[in-house]
């Protein structure tokens, strides 16, 4: 059983069906009937006017969002372990034409308002220093922690008062909402978020995330994002297959059910892992203390996962699992505990 | 019946089947079993060592190829109606960080050796002028014309003697080969081509083209292209679905059969169009003289297509058609002829 | 006697004196007393509120201006022989992060309103094509022709009605004004110009041009330009020496006297050249028909200049000359005429 | 008396004289007689073949050097307080097209081999992470400390063994050499340095630093740097005035004498400052503990300088001073000490 990554998982059947259903002639690019429904579907989900674009990957969605929020000479406050910092080979620098990522520390890959304010204060307001223009957070974070609405809002307040754009990398946004049980709106625009990379692929899609813009500048930013999308080779000629997947994900609530399943599987594993946990488990990722020989034992039992430095491992659950299906690993972890 | 674009066509069934067959857990990005087979499959097809990457779109494949062949301060000789000039919203400028497209005229969107040499001669070899670093041609061209191997080789010779990289935009490479009946190798590396954007989407795919590198620098350029692919957000987390489509296209010869069908359909229409043709028909595109009222007549009969300026139209055939299936439009065109 | 270029000429004595006068301790960058006077001095000269920055070179001033007027995905309408197209090694592409120069033909390197309108009309308003965002003209042009105020205004009207920025490369702006005898304002902001590269170096300076912004967006654009200036390594640590030169040039009318002298020299040569002239002589450049052996005769008499393709030559006069001082070359040209 | 910055100081008389001596007609850009002597002069000074370019500012010299050593998808190891990180408004990101600065901590703004190795080890060699391509150090550092030849060589060894380029920001290189009394070669190419920004402006120049390339790739990198220089608007049309200043600085040893004077002044102040010093004084900068009221006392006595955060100040000496001339401030500092 694989716990490598939610990327390693197959497509969920409803999305394969949606692809098949979209398999008919229509206009190219985003001129098709499916793409045309995105704004409406996301506006319904978020209870406000949303401008939505399909974008192939999370890296591209993040980078295009940042390019709309930050000029080339600006900076983006973010966590030092954020995906945009450590796992995108400099994509934000490419799309923003050289804007500066301003990495900050923080437990569980979460930014705190204090840390952000302190960094903002340290920037001299002269032409020699890079001025901050945006804040970017990941929810759920790279360590599987979830920002609650009030935590997001605290950062959103800072963003607003300093005239900064506010971006959320939501590669696992669904897992965050599933954990919180809140309205998507509460975690985003009501908390000051301007742009959201809404993840689908880790949650059961084949290809295609959604980039969402909220608020008064949504239309202008989306228009700009459409230029970036084309200019970066991301305007697929058969965009309807991406739009169809995204619609299948959100129109009937599949996005949330899939995330709930993955989260439940993670909770089951967390029970088994006990005090091995390096971080609280809130979404679908677990980071556990695990000696090399313990890891070998688990692998010998057919459980695959990545090491996370020395003496630790990362376990990622996914939409196709639930508490029952991961019970064998939970038991194996618990058995190690007493070994 | 649609003649808008080969982009408007559904996916061909073999590729949908290949997607379904690839729908199993595997490593993310290009670490999967399908991606691993690309080099071998293309090396077999091109009868030489090829380095191959899947890339979502033709725009991205073209731009990444050019970024590997031309520095930011260099120039790229190309036709003034090339896709990279008129239909990519500046993507080559984005990926190359500001390299200069050097557009040239030429009948049927084809470059001639004379034109290329004349332009090269006009560049002063000082630091003030942009030096040419690459030639890019499209085969089949944007007007459906095909460069034969000796025509490509004549440009390849210029490229070699001037130290220029040589790129071919092969969005409709299959149609060119189908028209010529030559070996793919003859039209590419044997004629001096360094990099080929090998089109699949217009030929029946859902998403995913192949970017191929030939020759002694293939490995180094492909390594660089992998960086650009990641950095531009084009390294899909579930790349196996792209690789599987491409393999299904090329391993059994589907790519050529599909193109042959589309070309045959185009020939049938060409018969019907007679002296309305603005360009010889060699691949799967027709450009025809057509008054507005004639266009209206055809549309009233259920044929859809794009106008091409005043008094002209573009008709594009595709893999799902053949001479028989387009006979009604051929007849309608011929009927207009005598109208 | 040198007629290579106005770049080849020494510094005019008033500017050397100004450098010496500024040679005292002051704050670095543009925090000094001289830099602080630029806005005021140019506002007086142009009879409106002007924001002014010193910039080392015309290439940098042009590129920074364009970066303030055009986004990376936009296009800039300009003449195909403009300095920004043929003599800046792609600098505009560098500063604008890949914006597209859209070169147009036109006699004497002048754009005509018709040509500009025709090109604008040909751009499809979809996301695939690069949208025009700016017009850039050179006054006096690269062939020494001068746009009169009404000619500039005709282009300015187009710019305004299409929402385009309007830039003037004024490397030889002084020569244009000297020819026209008009107010600087008439040739710039009153005619719709948003940004002017105001040349000083060809007119007697050592290093330093002025980049001027006019109109309602002047302040915002100048703030942006200050960022680009720093980010491109153009914020000199001892900026006072640039500012002092520029002030010495404009505060007492030296800029105009120098240009008048150069223009007068050019007129004297034009008399001598007679029907050899390839273009009307309006500023300080002459383009003359000249066979290789005729060129050799002149050089043997001590006159140096550049060939301009086969059978032609370019002669550039400068601030240190006048009709009398160039009389020997005028005579030599006239003598050839009858040779 | 000013201790703001070595930027605030006038030009030293020898350089003003050199400007005047160069004030004659010659070819434009770097085609003049002075520019032609740079390679030779620096080759003599560094006892090896050197390729040298004049560049207006240190920011531009640093950025162009880095653009020659690091691709857009690469990273540059440097100190978190390096000028390229904190004082260039993202210029390195602009010139390198988005390469990633990788800031490291370290006392006195010095990198240590251990720190560099640790960071290198932490980079996964996959396509998702930015690979290091260069190391950049500042000598003397931003805190006035000097890397000795063996310290540079230890970093140079790491660079060589990891295939990294090695850049030295030598805005105050002269002060470092003056402190060490070593050969310039020992501190640079013999210690593995590939590119040096050789500062002149802080050492008495008006405008113009030198960018030097050493070693087997020097020629190729210098050719590339010439393209960047032009493309970034840094190829002055009257480059002879920059070259003349640089030659006047180095051909007769002025660069070293000026630095020795500034260093001697700093040592005199260091004596006065006693245990107020926050860093050892090795070059021409002092960082001293100083309460607000103490700072006010000094300013009341006519000494100007910048605060350096709360309770501290920075004092910079320059070429025009020496131990005797700064004795009043030294005494004033000592008096405070006992106050």
PDB file of C-alpha atoms in Angstrom, chain D residues 60-294:
ATOM      1  CA  UNK D  60      25.610  46.219 -12.043  1.00  0.00           C
ATOM      2  CA  UNK D  61      29.069  44.660 -11.838  1.00  0.00           C
ATOM      3  CA  UNK D  62      27.888  42.166  -9.240  1.00  0.00           C
ATOM      4  CA  UNK D  63      24.758  41.301 -11.130  1.00  0.00           C
ATOM      5  CA  UNK D  64      26.460  40.872 -14.488  1.00  0.00           C
ATOM      6  CA  UNK D  65      29.094  38.678 -12.865  1.00  0.00           C
ATOM      7  CA  UNK D  66      26.395  36.519 -11.322  1.00  0.00           C
ATOM      8  CA  UNK D  67      24.498  36.316 -14.608  1.00  0.00           C
ATOM      9  CA  UNK D  68      27.670  34.894 -16.163  1.00  0.00           C
ATOM     10  CA  UNK D  69      28.075  32.309 -13.395  1.00  0.00           C
ATOM     11  CA  UNK D  70      24.531  31.151 -12.693  1.00  0.00           C
ATOM     12  CA  UNK D  71      21.617  30.125 -14.946  1.00  0.00           C
ATOM     13  CA  UNK D  72      18.102  31.396 -14.227  1.00  0.00           C
ATOM     14  CA  UNK D  73      17.164  28.158 -12.497  1.00  0.00           C
ATOM     15  CA  UNK D  74      20.261  28.120 -10.290  1.00  0.00           C
ATOM     16  CA  UNK D  75      21.122  29.453  -6.872  1.00  0.00           C
ATOM     17  CA  UNK D  76      23.855  31.644  -5.423  1.00  0.00           C
ATOM     18  CA  UNK D  77      25.204  31.003  -1.944  1.00  0.00           C
ATOM     19  CA  UNK D  78      25.900  34.255  -0.153  1.00  0.00           C
ATOM     20  CA  UNK D  79      25.727  35.939   3.203  1.00  0.00           C
ATOM     21  CA  UNK D  80      22.337  37.097   4.408  1.00  0.00           C
ATOM     22  CA  UNK D  81      23.732  40.590   4.928  1.00  0.00           C
ATOM     23  CA  UNK D  82      25.523  40.752   1.599  1.00  0.00           C
ATOM     24  CA  UNK D  83      24.941  43.863  -0.474  1.00  0.00           C
ATOM     25  CA  UNK D  84      23.436  41.689  -3.228  1.00  0.00           C
ATOM     26  CA  UNK D  85      20.830  40.466  -0.742  1.00  0.00           C
ATOM     27  CA  UNK D  86      19.879  43.581   1.153  1.00  0.00           C
ATOM     28  CA  UNK D  87      20.831  46.646  -0.836  1.00  0.00           C
ATOM     29  CA  UNK D  88      20.294  46.074  -4.534  1.00  0.00           C
ATOM     30  CA  UNK D  89      16.493  45.960  -4.795  1.00  0.00           C
ATOM     31  CA  UNK D  90      16.616  42.545  -6.386  1.00  0.00           C
ATOM     32  CA  UNK D  91      19.137  43.436  -9.090  1.00  0.00           C
ATOM     33  CA  UNK D  92      20.682  39.943  -9.090  1.00  0.00           C
ATOM     34  CA  UNK D  93      17.225  38.480  -9.726  1.00  0.00           C
ATOM     35  CA  UNK D  94      16.778  40.912 -12.589  1.00  0.00           C
ATOM     36  CA  UNK D  95      20.076  40.216 -14.324  1.00  0.00           C
ATOM     37  CA  UNK D  96      20.026  36.465 -13.740  1.00  0.00           C
ATOM     38  CA  UNK D  97      16.376  36.218 -14.774  1.00  0.00           C
ATOM     39  CA  UNK D  98      15.199  34.900 -11.482  1.00  0.00           C
ATOM     40  CA  UNK D  99      18.082  32.931 -10.014  1.00  0.00           C
ATOM     41  CA  UNK D 100      17.706  32.335  -6.298  1.00  0.00           C
ATOM     42  CA  UNK D 101      19.881  33.989  -3.691  1.00  0.00           C
ATOM     43  CA  UNK D 102      20.610  31.476  -0.919  1.00  0.00           C
ATOM     44  CA  UNK D 103      21.444  33.588   2.133  1.00  0.00           C
ATOM     45  CA  UNK D 104      23.462  32.126   4.977  1.00  0.00           C
ATOM     46  CA  UNK D 105      24.230  33.531   8.430  1.00  0.00           C
ATOM     47  CA  UNK D 106      27.765  34.057   9.730  1.00  0.00           C
ATOM     48  CA  UNK D 107      29.604  36.449  12.051  1.00  0.00           C
ATOM     49  CA  UNK D 108      30.766  39.727  10.528  1.00  0.00           C
ATOM     50  CA  UNK D 109      28.992  38.961   7.255  1.00  0.00           C
ATOM     51  CA  UNK D 110      31.557  36.252   6.471  1.00  0.00           C
ATOM     52  CA  UNK D 111      30.706  32.861   5.024  1.00  0.00           C
ATOM     53  CA  UNK D 112      32.412  29.853   6.552  1.00  0.00           C
ATOM     54  CA  UNK D 113      33.236  26.679   4.656  1.00  0.00           C
ATOM     55  CA  UNK D 114      31.188  24.617   7.100  1.00  0.00           C
ATOM     56  CA  UNK D 115      28.102  26.694   6.565  1.00  0.00           C
ATOM     57  CA  UNK D 116      28.468  26.511   2.821  1.00  0.00           C
ATOM     58  CA  UNK D 117      28.986  22.757   2.847  1.00  0.00           C
ATOM     59  CA  UNK D 118      26.030  22.201   5.116  1.00  0.00           C
ATOM     60  CA  UNK D 119      23.774  24.189   2.808  1.00  0.00           C
ATOM     61  CA  UNK D 120      25.043  22.387  -0.277  1.00  0.00           C
ATOM     62  CA  UNK D 121      24.397  19.031   1.337  1.00  0.00           C
ATOM     63  CA  UNK D 122      20.815  19.969   2.114  1.00  0.00           C
ATOM     64  CA  UNK D 123      19.902  20.493  -1.538  1.00  0.00           C
ATOM     65  CA  UNK D 124      18.240  17.432  -3.051  1.00  0.00           C
ATOM     66  CA  UNK D 125      19.700  16.739  -6.480  1.00  0.00           C
ATOM     67  CA  UNK D 126      16.311  16.517  -8.163  1.00  0.00           C
ATOM     68  CA  UNK D 127      14.598  18.856 -10.569  1.00  0.00           C
ATOM     69  CA  UNK D 128      12.322  20.323  -7.899  1.00  0.00           C
ATOM     70  CA  UNK D 129      15.016  22.071  -5.949  1.00  0.00           C
ATOM     71  CA  UNK D 130      17.143  24.965  -7.039  1.00  0.00           C
ATOM     72  CA  UNK D 131      20.703  23.734  -7.542  1.00  0.00           C
ATOM     73  CA  UNK D 132      23.551  25.921  -6.323  1.00  0.00           C
ATOM     74  CA  UNK D 133      25.632  27.292  -9.188  1.00  0.00           C
ATOM     75  CA  UNK D 134      27.744  29.950  -7.537  1.00  0.00           C
ATOM     76  CA  UNK D 135      29.180  31.339  -4.319  1.00  0.00           C
ATOM     77  CA  UNK D 136      29.439  35.078  -3.813  1.00  0.00           C
ATOM     78  CA  UNK D 137      31.404  36.719  -1.017  1.00  0.00           C
ATOM     79  CA  UNK D 138      32.199  40.345  -0.228  1.00  0.00           C
ATOM     80  CA  UNK D 139      35.774  41.319   0.623  1.00  0.00           C
ATOM     81  CA  UNK D 140      36.057  43.442   2.699  1.00  0.00           C
ATOM     82  CA  UNK D 141      32.635  42.440   4.045  1.00  0.00           C
ATOM     83  CA  UNK D 142      29.681  44.660   4.774  1.00  0.00           C
ATOM     84  CA  UNK D 143      30.934  44.778   8.370  1.00  0.00           C
ATOM     85  CA  UNK D 144      34.446  45.765   7.423  1.00  0.00           C
ATOM     86  CA  UNK D 145      36.000  42.347   7.996  1.00  0.00           C
ATOM     87  CA  UNK D 146      38.545  40.882   5.619  1.00  0.00           C
ATOM     88  CA  UNK D 147      38.799  37.346   4.268  1.00  0.00           C
ATOM     89  CA  UNK D 148      42.469  36.329   4.188  1.00  0.00           C
ATOM     90  CA  UNK D 149      43.781  34.417   1.160  1.00  0.00           C
ATOM     91  CA  UNK D 150      43.486  31.045   2.885  1.00  0.00           C
ATOM     92  CA  UNK D 151      39.906  31.779   3.884  1.00  0.00           C
ATOM     93  CA  UNK D 152      39.039  32.628   0.306  1.00  0.00           C
ATOM     94  CA  UNK D 153      40.875  29.556  -0.916  1.00  0.00           C
ATOM     95  CA  UNK D 154      38.887  27.306   1.413  1.00  0.00           C
ATOM     96  CA  UNK D 155      35.692  28.557  -0.197  1.00  0.00           C
ATOM     97  CA  UNK D 156      37.309  28.374  -3.616  1.00  0.00           C
ATOM     98  CA  UNK D 157      38.054  24.713  -3.041  1.00  0.00           C
ATOM     99  CA  UNK D 158      34.419  24.028  -2.256  1.00  0.00           C
ATOM    100  CA  UNK D 159      33.374  25.941  -5.343  1.00  0.00           C
ATOM    101  CA  UNK D 160      35.731  23.950  -7.534  1.00  0.00           C
ATOM    102  CA  UNK D 161      34.779  20.590  -6.103  1.00  0.00           C
ATOM    103  CA  UNK D 162      31.060  21.304  -6.531  1.00  0.00           C
ATOM    104  CA  UNK D 163      31.384  22.880  -9.945  1.00  0.00           C
ATOM    105  CA  UNK D 164      30.261  26.289  -8.695  1.00  0.00           C
ATOM    106  CA  UNK D 165      31.309  29.678  -9.985  1.00  0.00           C
ATOM    107  CA  UNK D 166      32.990  31.929  -7.427  1.00  0.00           C
ATOM    108  CA  UNK D 167      32.356  35.666  -7.315  1.00  0.00           C
ATOM    109  CA  UNK D 168      33.861  38.300  -5.095  1.00  0.00           C
ATOM    110  CA  UNK D 169      32.148  41.626  -4.511  1.00  0.00           C
ATOM    111  CA  UNK D 170      35.174  43.868  -4.134  1.00  0.00           C
ATOM    112  CA  UNK D 171      33.501  47.207  -3.596  1.00  0.00           C
ATOM    113  CA  UNK D 172      36.206  47.609  -0.941  1.00  0.00           C
ATOM    114  CA  UNK D 173      38.708  45.129  -2.380  1.00  0.00           C
ATOM    115  CA  UNK D 174      41.438  47.757  -2.126  1.00  0.00           C
ATOM    116  CA  UNK D 175      40.814  48.103   1.588  1.00  0.00           C
ATOM    117  CA  UNK D 176      41.064  44.350   1.990  1.00  0.00           C
ATOM    118  CA  UNK D 177      44.386  44.199   0.143  1.00  0.00           C
ATOM    119  CA  UNK D 178      45.658  47.206   2.065  1.00  0.00           C
ATOM    120  CA  UNK D 179      44.836  45.437   5.312  1.00  0.00           C
ATOM    121  CA  UNK D 180      46.414  42.144   4.293  1.00  0.00           C
ATOM    122  CA  UNK D 181      49.410  43.447   2.433  1.00  0.00           C
ATOM    123  CA  UNK D 182      49.083  40.498   0.085  1.00  0.00           C
ATOM    124  CA  UNK D 183      49.248  40.304  -3.689  1.00  0.00           C
ATOM    125  CA  UNK D 184      45.884  40.894  -5.392  1.00  0.00           C
ATOM    126  CA  UNK D 185      46.379  37.544  -7.096  1.00  0.00           C
ATOM    127  CA  UNK D 186      46.542  35.713  -3.767  1.00  0.00           C
ATOM    128  CA  UNK D 187      43.155  37.012  -2.763  1.00  0.00           C
ATOM    129  CA  UNK D 188      41.467  36.180  -6.048  1.00  0.00           C
ATOM    130  CA  UNK D 189      42.315  33.755  -8.837  1.00  0.00           C
ATOM    131  CA  UNK D 190      44.969  31.898  -6.861  1.00  0.00           C
ATOM    132  CA  UNK D 191      42.235  31.286  -4.300  1.00  0.00           C
ATOM    133  CA  UNK D 192      39.738  30.146  -6.924  1.00  0.00           C
ATOM    134  CA  UNK D 193      37.857  33.372  -7.621  1.00  0.00           C
ATOM    135  CA  UNK D 194      36.358  33.482 -11.136  1.00  0.00           C
ATOM    136  CA  UNK D 195      34.950  36.983 -11.179  1.00  0.00           C
ATOM    137  CA  UNK D 196      35.737  40.100  -9.184  1.00  0.00           C
ATOM    138  CA  UNK D 197      33.821  43.342  -8.919  1.00  0.00           C
ATOM    139  CA  UNK D 198      36.774  45.673  -8.423  1.00  0.00           C
ATOM    140  CA  UNK D 199      35.552  48.812  -6.724  1.00  0.00           C
ATOM    141  CA  UNK D 200      36.765  52.273  -7.645  1.00  0.00           C
ATOM    142  CA  UNK D 201      33.969  54.664  -6.729  1.00  0.00           C
ATOM    143  CA  UNK D 202      34.138  54.255  -2.950  1.00  0.00           C
ATOM    144  CA  UNK D 203      37.901  54.592  -3.303  1.00  0.00           C
ATOM    145  CA  UNK D 204      37.862  57.991  -4.995  1.00  0.00           C
ATOM    146  CA  UNK D 205      36.254  57.505  -8.400  1.00  0.00           C
ATOM    147  CA  UNK D 206      33.340  59.396  -9.913  1.00  0.00           C
ATOM    148  CA  UNK D 207      31.638  56.599 -11.802  1.00  0.00           C
ATOM    149  CA  UNK D 208      32.906  53.217 -12.948  1.00  0.00           C
ATOM    150  CA  UNK D 209      33.947  49.950 -11.373  1.00  0.00           C
ATOM    151  CA  UNK D 210      35.802  47.168 -13.117  1.00  0.00           C
ATOM    152  CA  UNK D 211      34.418  43.689 -13.632  1.00  0.00           C
ATOM    153  CA  UNK D 212      37.264  41.183 -13.925  1.00  0.00           C
ATOM    154  CA  UNK D 213      37.221  37.592 -15.099  1.00  0.00           C
ATOM    155  CA  UNK D 214      40.014  35.146 -14.346  1.00  0.00           C
ATOM    156  CA  UNK D 215      40.917  31.668 -15.518  1.00  0.00           C
ATOM    157  CA  UNK D 216      40.150  29.420 -18.449  1.00  0.00           C
ATOM    158  CA  UNK D 217      36.619  30.675 -18.971  1.00  0.00           C
ATOM    159  CA  UNK D 218      37.492  34.334 -18.630  1.00  0.00           C
ATOM    160  CA  UNK D 219      37.253  35.103 -22.326  1.00  0.00           C
ATOM    161  CA  UNK D 220      33.906  33.393 -22.832  1.00  0.00           C
ATOM    162  CA  UNK D 221      32.435  34.949 -19.725  1.00  0.00           C
ATOM    163  CA  UNK D 222      33.701  38.400 -20.627  1.00  0.00           C
ATOM    164  CA  UNK D 223      32.123  38.071 -24.064  1.00  0.00           C
ATOM    165  CA  UNK D 224      28.855  37.188 -22.410  1.00  0.00           C
ATOM    166  CA  UNK D 225      29.269  40.046 -19.939  1.00  0.00           C
ATOM    167  CA  UNK D 226      29.691  42.458 -22.840  1.00  0.00           C
ATOM    168  CA  UNK D 227      26.277  41.385 -24.103  1.00  0.00           C
ATOM    169  CA  UNK D 228      24.738  41.861 -20.652  1.00  0.00           C
ATOM    170  CA  UNK D 229      26.418  45.234 -20.318  1.00  0.00           C
ATOM    171  CA  UNK D 230      24.924  46.444 -23.565  1.00  0.00           C
ATOM    172  CA  UNK D 231      21.566  44.848 -22.949  1.00  0.00           C
ATOM    173  CA  UNK D 232      21.230  46.445 -19.540  1.00  0.00           C
ATOM    174  CA  UNK D 233      21.994  49.903 -20.872  1.00  0.00           C
ATOM    175  CA  UNK D 234      25.443  49.973 -19.309  1.00  0.00           C
ATOM    176  CA  UNK D 235      27.547  50.379 -22.435  1.00  0.00           C
ATOM    177  CA  UNK D 236      28.209  54.087 -22.133  1.00  0.00           C
ATOM    178  CA  UNK D 237      28.646  55.917 -25.401  1.00  0.00           C
ATOM    179  CA  UNK D 238      31.624  57.776 -23.999  1.00  0.00           C
ATOM    180  CA  UNK D 239      33.211  54.913 -22.138  1.00  0.00           C
ATOM    181  CA  UNK D 240      36.647  56.484 -22.307  1.00  0.00           C
ATOM    182  CA  UNK D 241      35.858  58.610 -19.280  1.00  0.00           C
ATOM    183  CA  UNK D 242      35.240  55.519 -17.187  1.00  0.00           C
ATOM    184  CA  UNK D 243      38.254  53.678 -18.505  1.00  0.00           C
ATOM    185  CA  UNK D 244      40.464  56.695 -17.883  1.00  0.00           C
ATOM    186  CA  UNK D 245      39.409  56.873 -14.245  1.00  0.00           C
ATOM    187  CA  UNK D 246      40.052  53.198 -13.692  1.00  0.00           C
ATOM    188  CA  UNK D 247      43.461  53.353 -15.340  1.00  0.00           C
ATOM    189  CA  UNK D 248      44.396  56.373 -13.259  1.00  0.00           C
ATOM    190  CA  UNK D 249      43.401  54.396 -10.221  1.00  0.00           C
ATOM    191  CA  UNK D 250      45.387  51.265 -10.870  1.00  0.00           C
ATOM    192  CA  UNK D 251      48.318  52.051 -13.132  1.00  0.00           C
ATOM    193  CA  UNK D 252      50.258  54.039 -10.555  1.00  0.00           C
ATOM    194  CA  UNK D 253      49.107  52.328  -7.373  1.00  0.00           C
ATOM    195  CA  UNK D 254      46.654  55.035  -6.368  1.00  0.00           C
ATOM    196  CA  UNK D 255      44.015  52.426  -5.566  1.00  0.00           C
ATOM    197  CA  UNK D 256      46.215  50.997  -2.811  1.00  0.00           C
ATOM    198  CA  UNK D 257      47.414  54.297  -1.433  1.00  0.00           C
ATOM    199  CA  UNK D 258      43.873  55.581  -1.165  1.00  0.00           C
ATOM    200  CA  UNK D 259      42.775  52.455   0.644  1.00  0.00           C
ATOM    201  CA  UNK D 260      45.729  52.584   2.982  1.00  0.00           C
ATOM    202  CA  UNK D 261      44.795  56.121   3.935  1.00  0.00           C
ATOM    203  CA  UNK D 262      41.198  55.175   4.622  1.00  0.00           C
ATOM    204  CA  UNK D 263      42.253  52.128   6.618  1.00  0.00           C
ATOM    205  CA  UNK D 264      44.687  54.159   8.675  1.00  0.00           C
ATOM    206  CA  UNK D 265      41.927  56.590   9.476  1.00  0.00           C
ATOM    207  CA  UNK D 266      39.747  53.697  10.566  1.00  0.00           C
ATOM    208  CA  UNK D 267      42.449  52.338  12.846  1.00  0.00           C
ATOM    209  CA  UNK D 268      42.800  55.719  14.468  1.00  0.00           C
ATOM    210  CA  UNK D 269      39.079  55.802  15.126  1.00  0.00           C
ATOM    211  CA  UNK D 270      39.179  52.233  16.400  1.00  0.00           C
ATOM    212  CA  UNK D 271      41.696  53.291  19.004  1.00  0.00           C
ATOM    213  CA  UNK D 272      39.362  56.014  20.100  1.00  0.00           C
ATOM    214  CA  UNK D 273      36.324  53.747  20.090  1.00  0.00           C
ATOM    215  CA  UNK D 274      37.959  51.113  22.280  1.00  0.00           C
ATOM    216  CA  UNK D 275      35.504  48.574  23.605  1.00  0.00           C
ATOM    217  CA  UNK D 276      32.612  50.210  21.828  1.00  0.00           C
ATOM    218  CA  UNK D 277      33.554  48.268  18.705  1.00  0.00           C
ATOM    219  CA  UNK D 278      30.991  45.702  17.578  1.00  0.00           C
ATOM    220  CA  UNK D 279      33.350  44.118  15.053  1.00  0.00           C
ATOM    221  CA  UNK D 280      37.120  44.090  14.638  1.00  0.00           C
ATOM    222  CA  UNK D 281      38.240  46.960  12.420  1.00  0.00           C
ATOM    223  CA  UNK D 282      40.188  45.710   9.419  1.00  0.00           C
ATOM    224  CA  UNK D 283      39.159  47.914   6.520  1.00  0.00           C
ATOM    225  CA  UNK D 284      37.500  51.340   6.559  1.00  0.00           C
ATOM    226  CA  UNK D 285      34.251  50.724   8.398  1.00  0.00           C
ATOM    227  CA  UNK D 286      33.582  50.849  12.121  1.00  0.00           C
ATOM    228  CA  UNK D 287      30.450  49.693  13.881  1.00  0.00           C
ATOM    229  CA  UNK D 288      30.278  51.101  17.364  1.00  0.00           C
ATOM    230  CA  UNK D 289      27.973  50.949  20.334  1.00  0.00           C
ATOM    231  CA  UNK D 290      26.603  54.439  20.750  1.00  0.00           C
ATOM    232  CA  UNK D 291      23.599  55.630  22.705  1.00  0.00           C
ATOM    233  CA  UNK D 292      21.330  58.180  21.159  1.00  0.00           C
ATOM    234  CA  UNK D 293      22.594  60.914  23.459  1.00  0.00           C
ATOM    235  CA  UNK D 294      26.199  60.027  22.729  1.00  0.00           C
TER     236      UNK D 294
END
